[in-house]
């Protein structure tokens, strides 16, 4: 009989005999007949071409080959038990790995709160965050390198689904020395003639297109002097006198020296949508639980008390 015919049943039977030191005790423990157990162990010895057990008056003893085989078989059985146990845990969503794409101002408040809540409920799941723009997230989702992504103002994509998890009001970031910095409210017309730092770059996000559409609907042409990849860079440029920038409310938590934030007037008020993006037919338990926890947090994330109020006057409707 070829050694390739050996299976885990053979290993379990042999280990039980070795542990019990007796065919009779092992047969009782395994709830099989002693002759059947004896035949199973003999098959192991035939496959190996080695004697593994020596019978004596007290029962059985391991040969030198038997001691090595017993140790290795025990390790294999323990590993198999671990494989089965971890597979069951993974099937229940209790362990595993989530790769999440992030981009934009959601990383300041919403995304960390969601990830923390998920990790508190599923401490055995490793969550890895990857900074990717919209097109990179879409590609990574389709290639199954990401489980889920976060981005603003997501548009329809074949085979992908999305949910809006939070809406944020837009604010104007200005240097405190700017002539408009003392105004309690600003309009798009106020800043249309000002040097504007735009983020993310036009090709990277629907949020940028939506922002420009706000101006165009009012027949305004913004004076864009810089296009940058992220809000932190945009506000850093504002702090150094490059002009103004439109930012999501959570970005007001960035405390750059000399930068103030002003809300838009009610007529021009606009919002950023933070969306979760994932594969349409993904039946992952981990993804389902992550979406559930994020959806349950939606009311809390809409609470504007999450955002710092420093230099943000309350708008008057």
Coordinates of C-alpha atoms in Angstrom, one line a residue:
X1 CA 0.0 0.0 0.0
X2 CA 1.4 3.4 -1.0
X3 CA 2.2 6.0 1.6
X4 CA 0.0 8.4 -0.4
X5 CA -3.0 6.4 0.7
X6 CA -2.5 7.5 4.3
X7 CA -5.1 9.9 5.6
X8 CA -5.8 11.7 8.9
X9 CA -7.8 8.8 10.2
X10 CA -4.7 6.6 10.1
X11 CA -2.8 9.3 12.0
X12 CA -5.5 9.8 14.6
X13 CA -5.8 6.0 15.2
X14 CA -2.0 5.6 15.6
X15 CA -1.6 8.6 17.9
X16 CA -4.5 7.4 20.1
X17 CA -2.8 4.0 20.5
X18 CA 0.5 5.6 21.3
X19 CA -1.0 8.0 23.8
X20 CA -3.1 5.3 25.5
X21 CA -0.3 2.7 25.4
X22 CA -2.8 0.0 24.6
X23 CA -4.9 -1.1 21.6
X24 CA -7.7 -2.1 24.0
X25 CA -7.8 1.4 25.7
X26 CA -7.5 3.2 22.3
X27 CA -10.3 1.1 20.7
X28 CA -12.6 2.0 23.6
X29 CA -11.7 5.6 23.4
X30 CA -12.2 5.7 19.6
X31 CA -15.4 3.6 19.9
X32 CA -14.3 1.0 17.3
X33 CA -13.4 -2.7 17.5
X34 CA -9.9 -3.6 18.5
X35 CA -9.3 -5.8 15.4
X36 CA -10.3 -2.8 13.2
X37 CA -7.9 -0.5 15.0
X38 CA -5.1 -3.0 14.8
X39 CA -5.6 -3.3 11.1
X40 CA -5.5 0.5 10.7
X41 CA -2.2 0.7 12.6
X42 CA -0.7 -2.2 10.6
X43 CA -1.6 -0.3 7.4
X44 CA 0.4 2.6 8.6
X45 CA 3.4 0.4 9.2
X46 CA 3.0 -1.2 5.8
X47 CA 2.9 2.1 4.1
X48 CA 6.0 3.3 5.9
X49 CA 7.8 0.0 5.7
X50 CA 8.7 0.5 9.4
X51 CA 7.7 -1.1 12.7
X52 CA 6.2 1.6 14.9
X53 CA 5.0 -0.3 17.9
X54 CA 6.2 -3.2 19.9
X55 CA 3.7 -5.2 22.0
X56 CA 4.7 -6.2 25.5
X57 CA 2.9 -7.4 28.7
X58 CA 2.0 -3.9 29.6
X59 CA 0.6 -2.9 26.2
X60 CA 2.6 -1.3 23.4
X61 CA 5.8 0.8 23.3
X62 CA 7.0 3.0 20.5
X63 CA 10.1 2.1 18.4
X64 CA 12.5 4.8 17.5
X65 CA 10.7 5.3 14.2
X66 CA 7.4 5.2 16.1
X67 CA 8.5 8.0 18.4
X68 CA 9.4 10.3 15.4
X69 CA 6.2 9.4 13.6
X70 CA 4.1 10.0 16.7
X71 CA 5.6 13.5 17.3
X72 CA 5.2 14.5 13.7
X73 CA 1.7 13.0 13.4
X74 CA 0.7 14.8 16.6
X75 CA 1.9 18.1 15.1
X76 CA 0.0 17.4 11.8
X77 CA -3.2 16.7 13.7
X78 CA -2.9 19.8 15.9
X79 CA -2.3 21.8 12.7
X80 CA -5.4 20.3 11.1
X81 CA -7.5 21.1 14.2
X82 CA -6.2 24.7 14.0
X83 CA -7.1 24.9 10.3
X84 CA -10.6 23.7 11.0
X85 CA -11.1 26.0 14.0
X86 CA -9.7 29.0 12.1
X87 CA -11.8 28.2 9.1
X88 CA -15.0 28.2 11.2
X89 CA -14.0 31.5 12.9
X90 CA -13.4 33.0 9.4
X91 CA -16.7 31.7 8.2
X92 CA -18.4 33.5 11.1
X93 CA -16.4 36.7 10.4
X94 CA -14.4 36.5 13.7
X95 CA -11.0 36.4 12.1
X96 CA -9.6 37.5 8.7
X97 CA -8.3 40.4 6.9
X98 CA -9.9 43.6 5.5
X99 CA -8.1 45.8 3.0
X100 CA -9.8 49.2 2.8
X101 CA -9.0 52.1 0.4
X102 CA -9.2 55.6 1.8
X103 CA -9.1 59.0 0.2
X104 CA -10.0 62.5 1.2
X105 CA -11.2 64.2 4.3
X106 CA -13.1 61.2 5.6
X107 CA -9.9 60.0 7.2
X108 CA -10.1 62.9 9.8
X109 CA -13.4 61.7 11.5
X110 CA -15.6 59.2 9.8
X111 CA -13.3 56.5 8.7
X112 CA -11.3 56.2 12.0
X113 CA -14.6 56.0 14.0
X114 CA -16.0 53.2 11.7
X115 CA -12.7 51.2 11.7
X116 CA -12.4 51.5 15.5
X117 CA -16.1 50.4 16.0
X118 CA -15.5 47.4 13.7
X119 CA -12.2 46.5 15.4
X120 CA -13.9 46.6 18.9
X121 CA -16.5 44.1 17.6
X122 CA -14.1 41.9 15.6
X123 CA -10.7 42.2 17.4
X124 CA -9.4 39.1 15.5
X125 CA -9.8 40.8 12.1
X126 CA -6.8 42.8 10.8
X127 CA -7.8 46.0 9.0
X128 CA -5.3 47.5 6.6
X129 CA -5.8 51.0 5.2
X130 CA -4.5 52.0 1.8
X131 CA -4.4 55.5 0.5
X132 CA -5.8 55.3 -3.1
X133 CA -7.6 57.8 -5.3
X134 CA -10.9 56.9 -7.0
X135 CA -9.5 55.1 -10.1
X136 CA -7.0 53.2 -8.0
X137 CA -9.7 52.0 -5.7
X138 CA -12.0 50.9 -8.5
X139 CA -9.2 48.9 -10.1
X140 CA -8.1 47.4 -6.8
X141 CA -11.7 46.4 -6.0
X142 CA -12.1 44.6 -9.3
X143 CA -8.8 42.9 -8.9
X144 CA -9.8 41.9 -5.3
X145 CA -6.9 43.7 -3.7
X146 CA -9.4 45.7 -1.7
X147 CA -12.5 44.7 0.1
X148 CA -14.0 48.1 0.4
X149 CA -13.1 51.7 -0.4
X150 CA -14.1 55.2 0.8
X151 CA -14.3 58.2 -1.5
X152 CA -16.4 61.3 -2.1
X153 CA -19.3 61.8 -4.6
X154 CA -19.0 58.3 -6.1
X155 CA -20.7 57.7 -9.5
X156 CA -22.1 54.5 -10.9
X157 CA -19.6 51.9 -11.9
X158 CA -20.4 48.5 -13.5
X159 CA -20.2 45.6 -10.9
X160 CA -19.7 48.0 -8.0
X161 CA -22.1 49.2 -5.3
X162 CA -21.9 52.3 -3.1
X163 CA -23.6 53.7 -0.1
X164 CA -23.4 57.3 1.2
X165 CA -22.2 57.1 4.8
X166 CA -22.0 60.8 5.7
X167 CA -22.7 64.2 4.2
X168 CA -20.4 67.1 5.1
X169 CA -21.0 70.8 4.5
X170 CA -18.3 72.6 2.5
X171 CA -16.3 75.5 4.0
X172 CA -13.9 78.0 2.7
X173 CA -10.3 77.9 4.0
X174 CA -8.6 81.3 4.1
X175 CA -5.5 82.9 5.6
X176 CA -6.5 85.0 8.5
X177 CA -5.0 88.0 6.8
X178 CA -7.3 87.6 3.8
X179 CA -9.8 90.4 3.2
X180 CA -12.7 87.9 3.3
X181 CA -11.5 86.2 6.6
X182 CA -13.6 88.5 8.8
X183 CA -16.9 87.7 6.9
X184 CA -19.2 85.4 8.9
X185 CA -20.5 83.8 5.7
X186 CA -19.1 83.6 2.1
X187 CA -20.7 83.1 -1.3
X188 CA -19.2 81.3 -4.3
X189 CA -19.2 84.7 -6.0
X190 CA -17.1 86.1 -3.2
X191 CA -14.3 83.6 -3.9
X192 CA -14.7 83.1 -7.6
X193 CA -12.2 85.9 -8.3
X194 CA -9.8 84.8 -5.6
X195 CA -6.9 82.4 -6.3
X196 CA -8.3 79.0 -5.6
X197 CA -6.4 75.8 -4.6
X198 CA -8.3 72.8 -5.9
X199 CA -8.2 69.3 -4.6
X200 CA -8.1 66.5 -5.6
X201 CA -6.8 67.0 -9.1
X202 CA -9.6 67.2 -11.7
X203 CA -8.9 63.7 -13.0
X204 CA -9.0 62.0 -9.7
X205 CA -12.5 62.5 -8.1
X206 CA -16.1 63.2 -8.8
X207 CA -15.9 65.6 -5.9
X208 CA -13.8 68.0 -7.9
X209 CA -16.3 67.9 -10.8
X210 CA -19.1 68.6 -8.4
X211 CA -17.3 71.5 -6.9
X212 CA -16.6 73.1 -10.3
X213 CA -20.3 72.5 -11.3
X214 CA -21.3 74.7 -8.3
X215 CA -19.5 77.6 -9.8
X216 CA -20.6 76.9 -13.4
X217 CA -24.3 76.8 -12.4
X218 CA -23.9 80.3 -11.2
X219 CA -22.1 81.3 -14.3
X220 CA -18.9 81.8 -12.4
X221 CA -15.4 80.8 -13.5
X222 CA -13.1 80.1 -10.5
X223 CA -9.5 81.2 -10.7
X224 CA -7.7 78.0 -10.1
X225 CA -4.0 78.5 -9.3
X226 CA -3.1 75.1 -8.0
X227 CA -4.4 71.5 -8.2
X228 CA -3.1 69.2 -5.5
X229 CA -3.7 65.6 -4.5
X230 CA -5.2 66.0 -1.0
X231 CA -6.9 68.4 1.4
X232 CA -3.8 68.6 3.7
X233 CA -1.7 70.0 0.9
X234 CA -4.4 72.4 -0.1
X235 CA -4.7 73.9 3.4
X236 CA -0.9 74.0 3.7
X237 CA -0.8 76.2 0.6
X238 CA -3.6 78.4 2.0
X239 CA -1.5 78.8 5.2
X240 CA 1.3 80.1 3.0
X241 CA -0.8 82.7 1.1
X242 CA -1.6 80.8 -2.1
X243 CA -5.3 81.7 -1.9
X244 CA -8.5 80.0 -0.8
X245 CA -9.8 76.4 -0.9
X246 CA -13.1 74.7 -0.6
X247 CA -12.9 71.9 2.0
X248 CA -15.2 69.5 3.8
X249 CA -16.2 70.3 7.3
X250 CA -14.1 67.6 8.9
X251 CA -11.0 69.1 7.3
X252 CA -11.5 72.1 9.6
X253 CA -9.9 69.9 12.3
X254 CA -6.5 70.6 10.5
X255 CA -4.9 73.4 12.6
X256 CA -2.5 75.2 10.3
X257 CA -1.2 78.5 11.7
X258 CA -3.1 81.4 10.3
X259 CA -5.8 79.4 8.6
X260 CA -9.5 80.1 9.3
X261 CA -12.6 78.4 8.0
X262 CA -15.8 80.1 6.9
X263 CA -19.1 78.5 6.0
X264 CA -20.9 79.1 2.7
X265 CA -24.1 81.2 2.7
X266 CA -27.3 79.1 2.6
X267 CA -28.0 79.9 -1.1
X268 CA -24.5 78.4 -2.0
X269 CA -24.4 75.7 0.6
X270 CA -23.1 72.4 -0.7
X271 CA -22.1 69.1 0.7
X272 CA -19.5 66.4 0.2
X273 CA -20.8 62.8 0.2
X274 CA -18.5 60.2 1.8
X275 CA -19.3 56.9 0.2
X276 CA -18.4 53.3 0.8
X277 CA -17.7 51.3 -2.4
X278 CA -17.6 47.6 -2.7
X279 CA -18.1 44.7 -5.2
X280 CA -21.7 44.1 -6.0
X281 CA -21.6 40.3 -5.6
X282 CA -19.2 40.1 -2.7
X283 CA -20.7 37.8 -0.1
X284 CA -17.9 38.2 2.5
X285 CA -19.2 38.0 6.1
X286 CA -16.5 40.6 7.1
X287 CA -17.7 43.0 4.4
X288 CA -21.3 42.5 5.5
X289 CA -20.5 43.2 9.1
X290 CA -18.3 46.2 8.3
X291 CA -21.2 47.7 6.2
X292 CA -23.7 47.0 9.0
X293 CA -21.5 48.7 11.6
X294 CA -20.8 51.7 9.4
X295 CA -24.5 52.1 8.6
X296 CA -25.4 52.0 12.3
X297 CA -22.9 54.8 12.9
X298 CA -24.5 57.0 10.2
X299 CA -26.6 59.1 12.6
X300 CA -23.6 59.7 14.9
X301 CA -21.4 60.7 11.9
X302 CA -23.9 63.3 10.9
X303 CA -23.6 65.0 14.2
X304 CA -21.7 68.2 13.5
X305 CA -20.4 68.3 17.1
X306 CA -17.8 65.9 15.9
X307 CA -16.1 68.7 14.1
X308 CA -14.2 71.5 15.8
X309 CA -15.9 74.8 16.0
X310 CA -12.9 77.0 16.2
X311 CA -13.1 79.7 13.6
X312 CA -16.3 78.3 12.2
X313 CA -19.2 80.8 12.9
X314 CA -22.7 79.3 13.0
X315 CA -24.4 80.1 9.7
X316 CA -27.6 82.2 9.8
X317 CA -30.3 80.8 7.6

